[in-house]
XYZ file of C-alpha atoms in Angstrom:
458
model
C 0.000 0.000 0.000
C 1.347 3.406 -0.895
C 2.075 5.861 1.899
C -0.825 8.142 1.090
C -1.120 9.457 4.644
C 2.445 10.753 4.570
C 1.792 12.503 1.293
C -1.430 14.065 2.567
C 0.229 15.449 5.670
C 3.150 16.724 3.602
C 0.720 18.447 1.270
C -1.114 20.119 4.125
C 2.144 21.338 5.646
C 3.388 22.556 2.273
C 0.185 24.480 1.683
C 0.359 25.971 5.165
C 3.852 27.265 4.521
C 2.694 28.836 1.290
C -0.184 30.732 2.875
C 0.984 31.701 6.358
C -1.020 34.438 8.015
C 0.323 37.887 8.695
C 2.432 38.046 11.873
C 0.027 39.467 14.486
C 2.856 40.651 16.712
C 4.875 42.498 14.090
C 5.723 46.099 14.955
C 6.790 48.918 12.686
C 8.775 51.956 13.708
C 6.880 55.223 13.680
C 3.394 53.687 13.773
C 0.947 55.683 15.835
C -1.720 53.508 17.445
C -5.265 54.297 16.429
C -7.975 54.266 19.114
C -8.428 50.663 20.208
C -11.446 48.992 18.617
C -13.688 46.576 20.482
C -14.696 44.824 17.282
C -13.380 41.370 16.469
C -10.499 41.606 14.018
C -10.130 39.002 11.282
C -7.057 37.813 9.402
C -4.965 39.205 7.901
C -4.310 41.870 10.540
C -3.516 45.297 9.110
C 0.065 46.119 10.039
C -1.015 49.576 11.207
C -2.943 48.144 14.163
C -0.796 45.097 14.963
C 1.209 47.053 17.541
C -1.961 48.249 19.300
C -3.285 44.705 19.523
C -0.055 43.482 21.067
C -0.030 46.249 23.675
C -3.616 45.470 24.677
C -2.452 42.036 25.799
C 1.107 42.844 26.830
C 0.749 41.230 30.247
C 0.515 37.813 28.603
C 4.199 38.140 27.773
C 5.975 37.613 24.476
C 5.719 34.581 22.212
C 9.143 34.121 20.559
C 9.124 31.909 17.487
C 12.451 30.185 17.976
C 13.789 27.047 19.675
C 12.339 25.250 21.523
C 9.025 26.617 20.238
C 10.013 26.155 16.609
C 12.191 23.456 15.073
C 12.473 21.167 12.053
C 9.906 18.817 13.585
C 7.811 21.677 14.895
C 7.427 24.134 11.982
C 4.888 26.330 13.735
C 4.115 29.913 12.684
C 3.711 32.606 15.330
C 0.457 32.528 17.313
C -2.455 34.665 16.253
C -3.350 37.700 18.306
C -5.346 37.110 21.526
C -7.917 39.457 19.982
C -8.498 37.018 17.137
C -8.310 33.838 19.220
C -10.889 35.458 21.498
C -10.701 32.916 24.338
C -13.699 32.828 26.670
C -14.258 31.128 30.018
C -17.621 30.039 31.408
C -18.425 28.977 34.969
C -20.827 26.309 36.246
C -21.113 25.195 39.876
C -22.667 22.446 41.960
C -25.399 24.879 42.989
C -26.083 26.034 39.418
C -24.968 23.128 37.164
C -26.906 24.352 34.121
C -26.594 28.114 34.585
C -23.697 29.602 32.631
C -21.737 32.568 33.956
C -19.407 34.338 31.521
C -16.114 35.386 33.088
C -14.839 38.879 32.258
C -11.226 38.480 31.121
C -10.150 41.848 29.629
C -8.879 44.287 30.490
C -9.532 43.486 34.134
C -10.660 40.045 35.272
C -13.907 39.772 37.192
C -16.188 36.967 38.413
C -18.310 39.235 40.587
C -21.923 38.133 40.646
C -21.030 34.481 40.048
C -21.456 31.511 42.387
C -17.709 30.791 42.468
C -16.609 29.616 45.906
C -12.874 29.020 46.513
C -13.757 26.856 49.519
C -15.414 24.214 47.361
C -13.247 21.072 47.466
C -12.581 21.180 43.725
C -12.191 23.736 40.946
C -11.976 22.176 37.493
C -11.134 23.505 34.013
C -12.177 21.694 30.818
C -10.448 22.675 27.557
C -11.215 21.424 24.035
C -8.785 20.849 21.175
C -8.405 21.353 17.430
C -11.443 22.246 15.305
C -13.773 22.401 18.288
C -15.291 24.888 20.735
C -16.797 25.128 24.201
C -20.329 24.259 23.096
C -19.653 20.702 21.894
C -21.761 18.065 23.689
C -18.903 16.061 25.237
C -17.690 19.035 27.256
C -21.089 19.582 28.825
C -21.592 15.864 29.388
C -18.254 15.754 31.228
C -19.131 18.905 33.165
C -22.452 17.413 34.269
C -20.833 14.110 35.247
C -18.154 15.910 37.231
C -20.670 18.057 39.118
C -22.730 14.957 39.846
C -19.778 13.422 41.662
C -18.136 16.460 43.245
C -18.964 19.726 44.963
C -17.057 21.878 42.526
C -16.610 24.990 40.434
C -16.245 23.941 36.788
C -14.852 26.358 34.192
C -15.157 25.631 30.458
C -12.388 27.176 28.347
C -13.687 28.071 24.872
C -11.046 29.077 22.306
C -13.135 28.039 19.318
C -12.114 30.967 17.105
C -8.435 30.148 17.548
C -9.034 26.413 17.110
C -11.132 26.562 13.946
C -8.381 27.609 11.504
C -7.858 24.979 8.771
C -4.090 24.964 9.356
C -3.299 22.612 12.267
C 0.173 24.140 12.673
C -1.373 27.575 13.249
C -3.918 26.222 15.723
C -1.228 24.309 17.617
C 0.776 27.531 17.876
C -2.286 29.359 19.201
C -2.296 27.080 22.253
C 0.505 29.194 23.727
C -1.724 32.252 23.850
C -4.683 30.336 25.307
C -2.414 28.743 27.896
C -1.113 32.182 28.886
C -4.663 33.541 29.216
C -5.745 30.570 31.305
C -2.697 30.919 33.544
C -3.445 34.622 34.022
C -7.017 33.826 35.078
C -6.055 31.024 37.456
C -3.419 33.236 39.074
C -6.181 35.765 39.670
C -8.245 33.106 41.459
C -5.244 32.070 43.564
C -4.058 35.569 44.448
C -7.351 37.475 44.758
C -9.804 34.760 45.782
C -7.226 32.688 47.701
C -8.003 29.504 45.811
C -5.745 26.675 47.004
C -3.855 25.363 43.907
C -4.095 21.845 45.357
C -7.867 21.994 44.694
C -7.378 22.708 40.986
C -8.086 19.981 38.422
C -7.223 20.736 34.793
C -8.783 18.520 32.111
C -7.958 18.902 28.428
C -8.422 17.011 25.178
C -5.784 16.872 22.441
C -4.312 20.393 22.096
C -6.382 21.307 25.160
C -4.170 18.988 27.214
C -1.103 21.057 26.281
C -2.994 24.293 26.991
C -3.737 22.898 30.452
C -0.049 22.094 30.862
C 1.007 25.625 29.865
C -1.326 27.090 32.471
C -0.316 24.606 35.145
C 3.428 25.110 34.598
C 3.056 28.697 35.833
C 1.130 27.835 39.018
C 3.052 25.860 41.677
C 1.183 23.143 43.523
C -1.664 22.398 41.088
C -3.474 19.291 42.323
C -4.281 17.336 39.175
C -4.117 17.416 35.392
C -6.089 14.865 33.360
C -5.130 14.641 29.694
C -7.426 13.065 27.113
C -5.188 11.751 24.309
C -2.864 14.804 24.245
C -1.959 15.936 20.718
C 1.084 14.305 19.130
C 2.065 16.298 15.968
C 4.586 18.947 16.963
C 4.698 17.775 20.602
C 5.985 14.185 20.695
C 9.670 14.280 21.623
C 9.670 18.051 22.138
C 11.331 19.666 25.178
C 9.338 19.631 28.411
C 8.544 23.353 28.328
C 6.482 23.040 25.131
C 4.357 19.986 26.014
C 2.570 18.092 28.744
C 4.761 16.313 31.319
C 4.161 14.646 34.683
C 5.847 17.583 36.404
C 2.987 19.921 35.469
C 0.845 18.984 38.498
C 0.994 16.957 41.675
C -0.784 14.162 39.795
C -1.037 13.770 36.020
C -3.194 11.016 34.514
C -3.292 10.435 30.760
C -5.771 8.440 28.671
C -4.256 7.248 25.372
C -6.614 6.228 22.555
C -4.962 7.182 19.238
C -1.193 6.673 19.493
C -0.483 5.506 15.957
C 2.479 7.410 14.463
C 1.420 10.596 12.662
C 2.108 9.173 9.155
C -0.485 6.485 9.988
C -2.984 9.134 11.040
C -2.336 8.892 14.764
C -2.969 12.051 16.723
C -2.192 11.222 20.369
C 1.117 11.214 22.246
C 2.713 7.776 22.054
C 5.090 7.634 25.019
C 3.970 7.707 28.665
C 4.010 11.254 29.984
C 2.062 11.183 33.269
C 2.219 9.592 36.698
C -0.402 7.186 35.349
C -0.871 6.458 31.630
C -3.846 4.358 30.533
C -3.527 2.697 27.117
C -7.109 1.941 26.117
C -7.384 -1.223 24.048
C -3.684 -0.879 23.356
C -3.997 2.855 22.776
C -3.663 2.783 18.996
C -7.093 2.080 17.516
C -10.381 1.927 19.393
C -12.976 -0.784 18.720
C -15.497 0.322 16.110
C -13.182 2.907 14.522
C -12.115 2.168 10.960
C -9.269 3.530 8.843
C -10.620 5.800 6.070
C -10.605 4.868 2.413
C -7.456 6.692 1.299
C -8.371 6.354 -2.360
C -10.978 9.060 -1.757
C -8.142 11.537 -1.286
C -6.957 11.177 -4.896
C -3.312 11.570 -3.934
C -1.331 8.493 -4.922
C 2.181 9.767 -5.519
C 4.539 12.678 -5.024
C 3.722 13.681 -8.614
C 0.157 14.494 -7.520
C 1.446 16.885 -4.899
C 3.868 18.594 -7.262
C 0.981 19.247 -9.637
C -1.320 20.813 -7.051
C -2.606 24.145 -8.414
C -0.899 27.349 -7.341
C -4.161 29.254 -7.068
C -5.376 29.305 -3.437
C -8.984 29.422 -4.662
C -8.433 26.018 -6.261
C -6.260 24.353 -3.634
C -8.129 25.339 -0.469
C -11.276 23.311 -1.306
C -9.019 20.285 -1.821
C -7.333 20.866 1.527
C -10.699 21.218 3.264
C -11.932 17.966 1.688
C -8.812 16.059 2.761
C -8.866 17.571 6.231
C -12.545 16.663 6.676
C -11.911 13.010 5.839
C -8.860 12.839 8.075
C -10.625 14.588 10.950
C -13.516 12.117 10.735
C -11.067 9.260 11.163
C -9.076 10.960 13.908
C -12.177 12.023 15.830
C -13.275 8.434 16.355
C -10.323 6.974 18.286
C -9.038 10.367 19.436
C -12.412 11.314 20.927
C -12.955 8.029 22.757
C -10.585 9.304 25.452
C -13.074 11.740 26.966
C -15.994 9.363 26.342
C -14.351 6.672 28.476
C -13.565 9.148 31.251
C -17.096 10.566 31.325
C -18.565 7.080 31.574
C -16.127 6.287 34.396
C -17.616 9.208 36.354
C -21.228 8.270 35.650
C -21.097 4.523 36.250
C -20.951 3.841 39.998
C -21.110 0.072 39.609
C -18.518 -0.620 36.948
C -14.863 0.383 37.053
C -12.362 0.723 34.200
C -9.519 -1.183 35.851
C -6.074 -0.681 34.366
C -3.386 -3.232 35.070
C 0.257 -2.339 35.206
C 2.189 -3.338 32.124
C 5.860 -3.464 31.265
C 7.329 -1.772 28.210
C 7.071 -5.079 26.372
C 3.466 -5.449 27.500
C 2.623 -1.966 26.240
C 4.150 -2.714 22.834
C 2.265 -6.017 22.698
C -0.984 -4.262 23.563
C -0.435 -1.716 20.799
C 0.320 -4.426 18.244
C -2.812 -6.399 19.128
C -5.115 -3.451 19.917
C -5.073 -4.375 23.591
C -6.454 -7.895 23.178
C -3.313 -9.955 23.818
C -3.177 -9.332 27.565
C -6.896 -9.131 28.366
C -6.840 -12.323 30.435
C -8.150 -13.201 33.837
C -4.723 -14.528 34.842
C -3.373 -10.991 34.516
C -6.170 -9.513 36.607
C -5.841 -12.331 39.130
C -2.493 -10.823 40.054
C -3.940 -7.368 40.711
C -2.847 -5.575 43.863
C -3.325 -2.004 45.058
C 0.195 -1.354 43.774
C -0.311 -2.790 40.282
C -3.889 -1.897 39.296
C -5.453 1.546 38.961
C -8.998 2.745 38.160
C -9.775 5.441 35.603
C -11.628 8.350 37.176
C -11.608 10.602 40.200
C -9.952 8.077 42.531
C -6.911 7.282 40.390
C -4.657 9.587 42.406
C -5.585 7.872 45.661
C -4.460 4.458 44.427
C -0.711 4.003 44.926
C -0.043 2.334 41.560
C 1.984 4.403 39.096
C 3.215 3.818 35.543
C 1.654 2.508 32.315
C -1.603 0.548 32.441
C -3.527 -1.502 29.902
C -7.333 -1.155 29.839
C -9.883 -3.052 27.764
C -13.340 -1.774 26.803
C -16.450 -2.889 24.970
C -16.938 -1.729 21.393
C -19.968 0.447 22.175
C -21.357 2.222 25.215
C -21.469 1.104 27.961
C -17.733 0.732 27.427
C -16.882 -0.471 30.929
C -16.394 -4.234 31.163
C -17.777 -5.161 34.557
C -16.065 -8.063 36.337
C -17.262 -8.421 39.936
C -14.278 -10.685 40.731
C -11.820 -7.882 40.056
C -13.733 -5.360 42.120
C -14.186 -7.868 44.966
C -10.480 -8.639 44.954
C -9.526 -4.962 45.095
C -12.100 -4.318 47.830
C -10.597 -7.111 49.950
C -7.093 -5.755 49.464
C -8.310 -2.310 50.536
C -9.909 -3.767 53.659
C -6.717 -5.611 54.513
C -4.736 -2.405 54.293
C -7.287 -0.619 56.466
C -6.707 -3.186 59.176
C -2.959 -2.565 59.233
C -1.336 -0.099 61.647
C -1.444 3.487 60.362
C 2.303 3.585 59.696
C 1.934 0.608 57.326
C -1.010 2.042 55.401
C 0.885 4.699 53.484
C -0.359 4.561 49.908
C 1.912 7.285 48.631
C -1.042 9.549 47.898
C -2.704 12.367 49.803
C -5.448 11.115 52.094
C -4.875 7.731 50.487
C -6.769 5.051 52.322
C -9.796 7.185 53.261
C -10.464 7.829 49.608
C -9.967 4.169 48.740
C -12.652 3.310 51.279
C -14.964 5.932 49.761
C -14.291 4.519 46.287
C -15.712 1.132 47.221
C -18.846 2.456 48.977
C -21.168 1.651 46.018
C -20.027 -1.972 46.112
C -20.875 -2.629 49.761
């Protein structure tokens, strides 16, 4: 089979280099700023007002376009202006789970008149990824599930205007600006409202996972960061400062669902990057998701790319068509990550148990789509130190490392096995009966939360 996927990606990158947007942060000597407009500015940005736009958002800092932010494997353009990205943040709370409050971000931040309470045990942030926005159903389903389980403030980060550009490289670059805006807002909550960073829980899908990491890197002591299949292109193998790492929060859990290499249309980070990394069904391809028919792309050789028309009016429809087909394929496995997590929160009587796997086991799982090691013998060896559940109690289990998790093909995805749950419940009870000094699970509050976790099963 010809490497059509490689050619498609190369074509998209080539086109993106040919039609890069005007640098939104460019300044020209002698330009006098016009009165600042409140209207949304569209690309390309007139050079005469670029300097004014930059000064409006100067407190976000600069965004240099050099190493490590740009390299041969990371050919990103400069981010768009914050004015164009137009990030918004909405608040929902346990008291008002369906009532949206719009946070005022510029110039001064304000949440006056909202139900935000820094004393709530948890404050969560949910951030979407490429070609999405804050109104998509999965975000609100996750928000509702989270508020069902926890007394919390939940903020939805909507950067839809900055995420909807057809050029992935541009959108990936825009994450730096959104991350800086999110960090600025969270610092406001910590410094003005005295929010304890340990109560913060960032959750992000794809590029949203890296946005969460950018925000978290600037706030010491963040409690948790949950990443749903964090984006791979431009991030895999990059330095720690430009991507998600396990040092970005006290506890980082990652759900991998689409880890095929980029030339094979994989979109999620391949290597483990958290304290706990769950490889769902091997992590490469989720049950029920099929590879697209590449012949529909009509690119079969390098000759086809060299003969692409020079006229943007002709080439852009082709790019959109290719991108739509690719995004349909990516969305299936890539999007299962947040679907699994949401179900884990909603289903009190079935647990997604992950079992610790060696490097060899992880490779085997990937090669067989997670089926090779889905055996009872493996689960029969589960202990509190080798098995971990997906969901809100993962941090409280002492197990760390890479875990293999199997699912059903359709919802409900959780594969209920009472024997596993009974075994883990017994192990928890045994630890409870030990002297306090022998109960240390390596996690905050450890054993109390383990006991709470098993309440529905008693």
